[in-house]
């Protein structure tokens, strides 16, 4: 347990150097997250005989990922970054991986921003190619959670989004403070638990698109719960008392919107 408590002192967040450019474990985990989501989607399409061809899925993956990357980066700048005005006045710097000529990578991604970008990219694909939007969303709801596990492990390996101070025996020292390994809590709750529930429920859905609403509700509640163990963003702090973070507020809003959309659609179905 002693080694675990001090694991950051024995771990290098840089996996290797490609020529002179450092390749971080976080980047590798992000790639694994994307690839695993695609592989799971292809498996589910075949297993459940979903009416989406391999070519359609590959094309959709490109639309979705462009939306995710743009939305995640822009969402971070709008919601969390302390230099929002700088990026808005110099937008070419948003994806600039260099600072003062030194490669530092692109830092700062927002999950909730990624959701917005993903929805826009998905809707655009739906409009251009005619694949039912709800069908795409349900496939994503099953495919994404396990990929998300890699993303949170990447946060852990990158020593970011750390937990609140604690005295639990499995805590991790971040500098001189023992903290909850909240990134791993999130990987389990928002990734594995959400996947198990959606996977088990998927054949009971009442309409196309129900699974993505279930995902939005489960993720929102799960993320809000784990936020009690996660330290607030340093540049923002708590937005209410000494407990509510911006991430918690956005997650609860996401859960509420998902629940209201589900009730609205169910009401329309019953009246039809």
PDB file of N, CA, C and O in Angstrom, residues 207-245:
ATOM      1  N   UNK A 207     -38.192   2.913 -27.345  1.00  0.00           N
ATOM      2  CA  UNK A 207     -38.094   3.704 -28.568  1.00  0.00           C
ATOM      3  C   UNK A 207     -36.620   3.963 -28.876  1.00  0.00           C
ATOM      4  O   UNK A 207     -35.764   3.892 -27.988  1.00  0.00           O
ATOM      5  N   UNK A 208     -36.343   4.220 -30.160  1.00  0.00           N
ATOM      6  CA  UNK A 208     -34.974   4.530 -30.549  1.00  0.00           C
ATOM      7  C   UNK A 208     -34.565   5.879 -29.954  1.00  0.00           C
ATOM      8  O   UNK A 208     -35.291   6.859 -30.082  1.00  0.00           O
ATOM      9  N   UNK A 209     -33.442   5.886 -29.300  1.00  0.00           N
ATOM     10  CA  UNK A 209     -32.975   7.087 -28.631  1.00  0.00           C
ATOM     11  C   UNK A 209     -33.116   7.010 -27.126  1.00  0.00           C
ATOM     12  O   UNK A 209     -32.581   7.858 -26.396  1.00  0.00           O
ATOM     13  N   UNK A 210     -33.817   5.991 -26.634  1.00  0.00           N
ATOM     14  CA  UNK A 210     -34.017   5.882 -25.179  1.00  0.00           C
ATOM     15  C   UNK A 210     -32.706   5.611 -24.459  1.00  0.00           C
ATOM     16  O   UNK A 210     -32.481   6.114 -23.348  1.00  0.00           O
ATOM     17  N   UNK A 211     -31.824   4.826 -25.077  1.00  0.00           N
ATOM     18  CA  UNK A 211     -30.578   4.459 -24.389  1.00  0.00           C
ATOM     19  C   UNK A 211     -29.671   5.671 -24.164  1.00  0.00           C
ATOM     20  O   UNK A 211     -28.993   5.750 -23.139  1.00  0.00           O
ATOM     21  N   UNK A 212     -29.651   6.609 -25.100  1.00  0.00           N
ATOM     22  CA  UNK A 212     -28.794   7.781 -24.902  1.00  0.00           C
ATOM     23  C   UNK A 212     -29.350   8.660 -23.792  1.00  0.00           C
ATOM     24  O   UNK A 212     -28.590   9.310 -23.053  1.00  0.00           O
ATOM     25  N   UNK A 213     -30.673   8.671 -23.631  1.00  0.00           N
ATOM     26  CA  UNK A 213     -31.270   9.425 -22.528  1.00  0.00           C
ATOM     27  C   UNK A 213     -30.956   8.735 -21.201  1.00  0.00           C
ATOM     28  O   UNK A 213     -30.687   9.404 -20.193  1.00  0.00           O
ATOM     29  N   UNK A 214     -30.965   7.413 -21.207  1.00  0.00           N
ATOM     30  CA  UNK A 214     -30.592   6.671 -20.010  1.00  0.00           C
ATOM     31  C   UNK A 214     -29.124   6.931 -19.679  1.00  0.00           C
ATOM     32  O   UNK A 214     -28.767   7.123 -18.508  1.00  0.00           O
ATOM     33  N   UNK A 215     -28.294   6.970 -20.702  1.00  0.00           N
ATOM     34  CA  UNK A 215     -26.875   7.264 -20.484  1.00  0.00           C
ATOM     35  C   UNK A 215     -26.698   8.655 -19.880  1.00  0.00           C
ATOM     36  O   UNK A 215     -25.941   8.839 -18.921  1.00  0.00           O
ATOM     37  N   UNK A 216     -27.390   9.645 -20.441  1.00  0.00           N
ATOM     38  CA  UNK A 216     -27.280  11.004 -19.927  1.00  0.00           C
ATOM     39  C   UNK A 216     -27.690  11.094 -18.472  1.00  0.00           C
ATOM     40  O   UNK A 216     -27.048  11.785 -17.670  1.00  0.00           O
ATOM     41  N   UNK A 217     -28.752  10.374 -18.117  1.00  0.00           N
ATOM     42  CA  UNK A 217     -29.217  10.388 -16.721  1.00  0.00           C
ATOM     43  C   UNK A 217     -28.227   9.680 -15.806  1.00  0.00           C
ATOM     44  O   UNK A 217     -27.836  10.207 -14.756  1.00  0.00           O
ATOM     45  N   UNK A 218     -27.790   8.482 -16.210  1.00  0.00           N
ATOM     46  CA  UNK A 218     -26.878   7.708 -15.366  1.00  0.00           C
ATOM     47  C   UNK A 218     -25.528   8.396 -15.209  1.00  0.00           C
ATOM     48  O   UNK A 218     -24.977   8.466 -14.106  1.00  0.00           O
ATOM     49  N   UNK A 219     -25.001   8.904 -16.328  1.00  0.00           N
ATOM     50  CA  UNK A 219     -23.719   9.600 -16.245  1.00  0.00           C
ATOM     51  C   UNK A 219     -23.834  10.833 -15.353  1.00  0.00           C
ATOM     52  O   UNK A 219     -22.970  11.101 -14.520  1.00  0.00           O
ATOM     53  N   UNK A 220     -24.916  11.600 -15.550  1.00  0.00           N
ATOM     54  CA  UNK A 220     -25.088  12.818 -14.770  1.00  0.00           C
ATOM     55  C   UNK A 220     -25.140  12.544 -13.280  1.00  0.00           C
ATOM     56  O   UNK A 220     -24.470  13.214 -12.482  1.00  0.00           O
ATOM     57  N   UNK A 221     -25.911  11.545 -12.877  1.00  0.00           N
ATOM     58  CA  UNK A 221     -26.026  11.201 -11.460  1.00  0.00           C
ATOM     59  C   UNK A 221     -24.706  10.630 -10.939  1.00  0.00           C
ATOM     60  O   UNK A 221     -24.245  10.964  -9.848  1.00  0.00           O
ATOM     61  N   UNK A 222     -24.087   9.743 -11.741  1.00  0.00           N
ATOM     62  CA  UNK A 222     -22.818   9.138 -11.321  1.00  0.00           C
ATOM     63  C   UNK A 222     -21.719  10.167 -11.176  1.00  0.00           C
ATOM     64  O   UNK A 222     -20.994  10.183 -10.172  1.00  0.00           O
ATOM     65  N   UNK A 223     -21.593  11.054 -12.168  1.00  0.00           N
ATOM     66  CA  UNK A 223     -20.547  12.085 -12.120  1.00  0.00           C
ATOM     67  C   UNK A 223     -20.785  13.031 -10.949  1.00  0.00           C
ATOM     68  O   UNK A 223     -19.841  13.404 -10.237  1.00  0.00           O
ATOM     69  N   UNK A 224     -22.035  13.447 -10.743  1.00  0.00           N
ATOM     70  CA  UNK A 224     -22.341  14.352  -9.634  1.00  0.00           C
ATOM     71  C   UNK A 224     -21.990  13.710  -8.296  1.00  0.00           C
ATOM     72  O   UNK A 224     -21.502  14.383  -7.376  1.00  0.00           O
ATOM     73  N   UNK A 225     -22.221  12.399  -8.178  1.00  0.00           N
ATOM     74  CA  UNK A 225     -21.919  11.697  -6.933  1.00  0.00           C
ATOM     75  C   UNK A 225     -20.409  11.629  -6.687  1.00  0.00           C
ATOM     76  O   UNK A 225     -19.929  11.886  -5.576  1.00  0.00           O
ATOM     77  N   UNK A 226     -19.660  11.312  -7.731  1.00  0.00           N
ATOM     78  CA  UNK A 226     -18.209  11.184  -7.580  1.00  0.00           C
ATOM     79  C   UNK A 226     -17.549  12.543  -7.371  1.00  0.00           C
ATOM     80  O   UNK A 226     -16.471  12.629  -6.779  1.00  0.00           O
ATOM     81  N   UNK A 227     -18.210  13.618  -7.822  1.00  0.00           N
ATOM     82  CA  UNK A 227     -17.644  14.959  -7.643  1.00  0.00           C
ATOM     83  C   UNK A 227     -17.441  15.305  -6.165  1.00  0.00           C
ATOM     84  O   UNK A 227     -16.656  16.196  -5.842  1.00  0.00           O
ATOM     85  N   UNK A 228     -18.128  14.609  -5.273  1.00  0.00           N
ATOM     86  CA  UNK A 228     -17.918  14.830  -3.838  1.00  0.00           C
ATOM     87  C   UNK A 228     -16.508  14.430  -3.424  1.00  0.00           C
ATOM     88  O   UNK A 228     -16.021  14.837  -2.363  1.00  0.00           O
ATOM     89  N   UNK A 229     -15.855  13.596  -4.237  1.00  0.00           N
ATOM     90  CA  UNK A 229     -14.504  13.129  -3.924  1.00  0.00           C
ATOM     91  C   UNK A 229     -13.450  13.802  -4.799  1.00  0.00           C
ATOM     92  O   UNK A 229     -12.268  13.528  -4.642  1.00  0.00           O
ATOM     93  N   UNK A 230     -13.880  14.666  -5.696  1.00  0.00           N
ATOM     94  CA  UNK A 230     -12.961  15.298  -6.643  1.00  0.00           C
ATOM     95  C   UNK A 230     -12.730  16.759  -6.259  1.00  0.00           C
ATOM     96  O   UNK A 230     -13.678  17.486  -5.944  1.00  0.00           O
ATOM     97  N   UNK A 231     -11.488  17.189  -6.286  1.00  0.00           N
ATOM     98  CA  UNK A 231     -11.167  18.574  -5.961  1.00  0.00           C
ATOM     99  C   UNK A 231     -11.715  19.503  -7.037  1.00  0.00           C
ATOM    100  O   UNK A 231     -11.703  19.154  -8.223  1.00  0.00           O
ATOM    101  N   UNK A 232     -12.212  20.670  -6.642  1.00  0.00           N
ATOM    102  CA  UNK A 232     -12.721  21.604  -7.662  1.00  0.00           C
ATOM    103  C   UNK A 232     -11.580  22.156  -8.504  1.00  0.00           C
ATOM    104  O   UNK A 232     -10.418  22.140  -8.086  1.00  0.00           O
ATOM    105  N   UNK A 233     -11.907  22.630  -9.682  1.00  0.00           N
ATOM    106  CA  UNK A 233     -10.892  23.250 -10.527  1.00  0.00           C
ATOM    107  C   UNK A 233     -10.330  24.467  -9.802  1.00  0.00           C
ATOM    108  O   UNK A 233     -11.087  25.320  -9.314  1.00  0.00           O
ATOM    109  N   UNK A 234      -9.008  24.557  -9.761  1.00  0.00           N
ATOM    110  CA  UNK A 234      -8.345  25.603  -8.975  1.00  0.00           C
ATOM    111  C   UNK A 234      -8.776  27.005  -9.393  1.00  0.00           C
ATOM    112  O   UNK A 234      -8.919  27.898  -8.554  1.00  0.00           O
ATOM    113  N   UNK A 235      -9.000  27.219 -10.691  1.00  0.00           N
ATOM    114  CA  UNK A 235      -9.330  28.550 -11.184  1.00  0.00           C
ATOM    115  C   UNK A 235     -10.783  28.923 -10.958  1.00  0.00           C
ATOM    116  O   UNK A 235     -11.180  30.068 -11.180  1.00  0.00           O
ATOM    117  N   UNK A 236     -11.598  27.934 -10.509  1.00  0.00           N
ATOM    118  CA  UNK A 236     -13.026  28.186 -10.296  1.00  0.00           C
ATOM    119  C   UNK A 236     -13.414  28.001  -8.833  1.00  0.00           C
ATOM    120  O   UNK A 236     -14.126  28.817  -8.253  1.00  0.00           O
ATOM    121  N   UNK A 237     -12.934  26.923  -8.226  1.00  0.00           N
ATOM    122  CA  UNK A 237     -13.312  26.628  -6.850  1.00  0.00           C
ATOM    123  C   UNK A 237     -14.732  26.102  -6.768  1.00  0.00           C
ATOM    124  O   UNK A 237     -15.318  25.658  -7.768  1.00  0.00           O
ATOM    125  N   UNK A 238     -15.321  26.167  -5.590  1.00  0.00           N
ATOM    126  CA  UNK A 238     -16.703  25.731  -5.404  1.00  0.00           C
ATOM    127  C   UNK A 238     -17.643  26.847  -5.846  1.00  0.00           C
ATOM    128  O   UNK A 238     -17.386  28.031  -5.609  1.00  0.00           O
ATOM    129  N   UNK A 239     -18.751  26.471  -6.464  1.00  0.00           N
ATOM    130  CA  UNK A 239     -19.705  27.490  -6.901  1.00  0.00           C
ATOM    131  C   UNK A 239     -20.859  27.624  -5.917  1.00  0.00           C
ATOM    132  O   UNK A 239     -21.677  28.542  -6.044  1.00  0.00           O
ATOM    133  N   UNK A 240     -20.941  26.715  -4.952  1.00  0.00           N
ATOM    134  CA  UNK A 240     -21.970  26.793  -3.919  1.00  0.00           C
ATOM    135  C   UNK A 240     -21.449  26.126  -2.656  1.00  0.00           C
ATOM    136  O   UNK A 240     -21.101  24.945  -2.673  1.00  0.00           O
ATOM    137  N   UNK A 241     -21.387  26.903  -1.566  1.00  0.00           N
ATOM    138  CA  UNK A 241     -20.889  26.347  -0.312  1.00  0.00           C
ATOM    139  C   UNK A 241     -19.475  25.822  -0.480  1.00  0.00           C
ATOM    140  O   UNK A 241     -18.661  26.356  -1.219  1.00  0.00           O
ATOM    141  N   UNK A 242     -19.210  24.724   0.209  1.00  0.00           N
ATOM    142  CA  UNK A 242     -17.914  24.058   0.097  1.00  0.00           C
ATOM    143  C   UNK A 242     -18.095  22.635  -0.435  1.00  0.00           C
ATOM    144  O   UNK A 242     -17.364  21.726  -0.054  1.00  0.00           O
ATOM    145  N   UNK A 243     -19.081  22.482  -1.342  1.00  0.00           N
ATOM    146  CA  UNK A 243     -19.354  21.137  -1.827  1.00  0.00           C
ATOM    147  C   UNK A 243     -19.698  21.072  -3.314  1.00  0.00           C
ATOM    148  O   UNK A 243     -19.345  20.127  -3.994  1.00  0.00           O
ATOM    149  N   UNK A 244     -20.399  22.082  -3.854  1.00  0.00           N
ATOM    150  CA  UNK A 244     -20.822  21.978  -5.252  1.00  0.00           C
ATOM    151  C   UNK A 244     -19.785  22.563  -6.193  1.00  0.00           C
ATOM    152  O   UNK A 244     -19.390  23.719  -6.071  1.00  0.00           O
ATOM    153  N   UNK A 245     -19.363  21.750  -7.163  1.00  0.00           N
ATOM    154  CA  UNK A 245     -18.432  22.183  -8.195  1.00  0.00           C
ATOM    155  C   UNK A 245     -19.202  22.471  -9.486  1.00  0.00           C
ATOM    156  O   UNK A 245     -20.374  22.086  -9.630  1.00  0.00           O
TER     157      UNK A 245
END
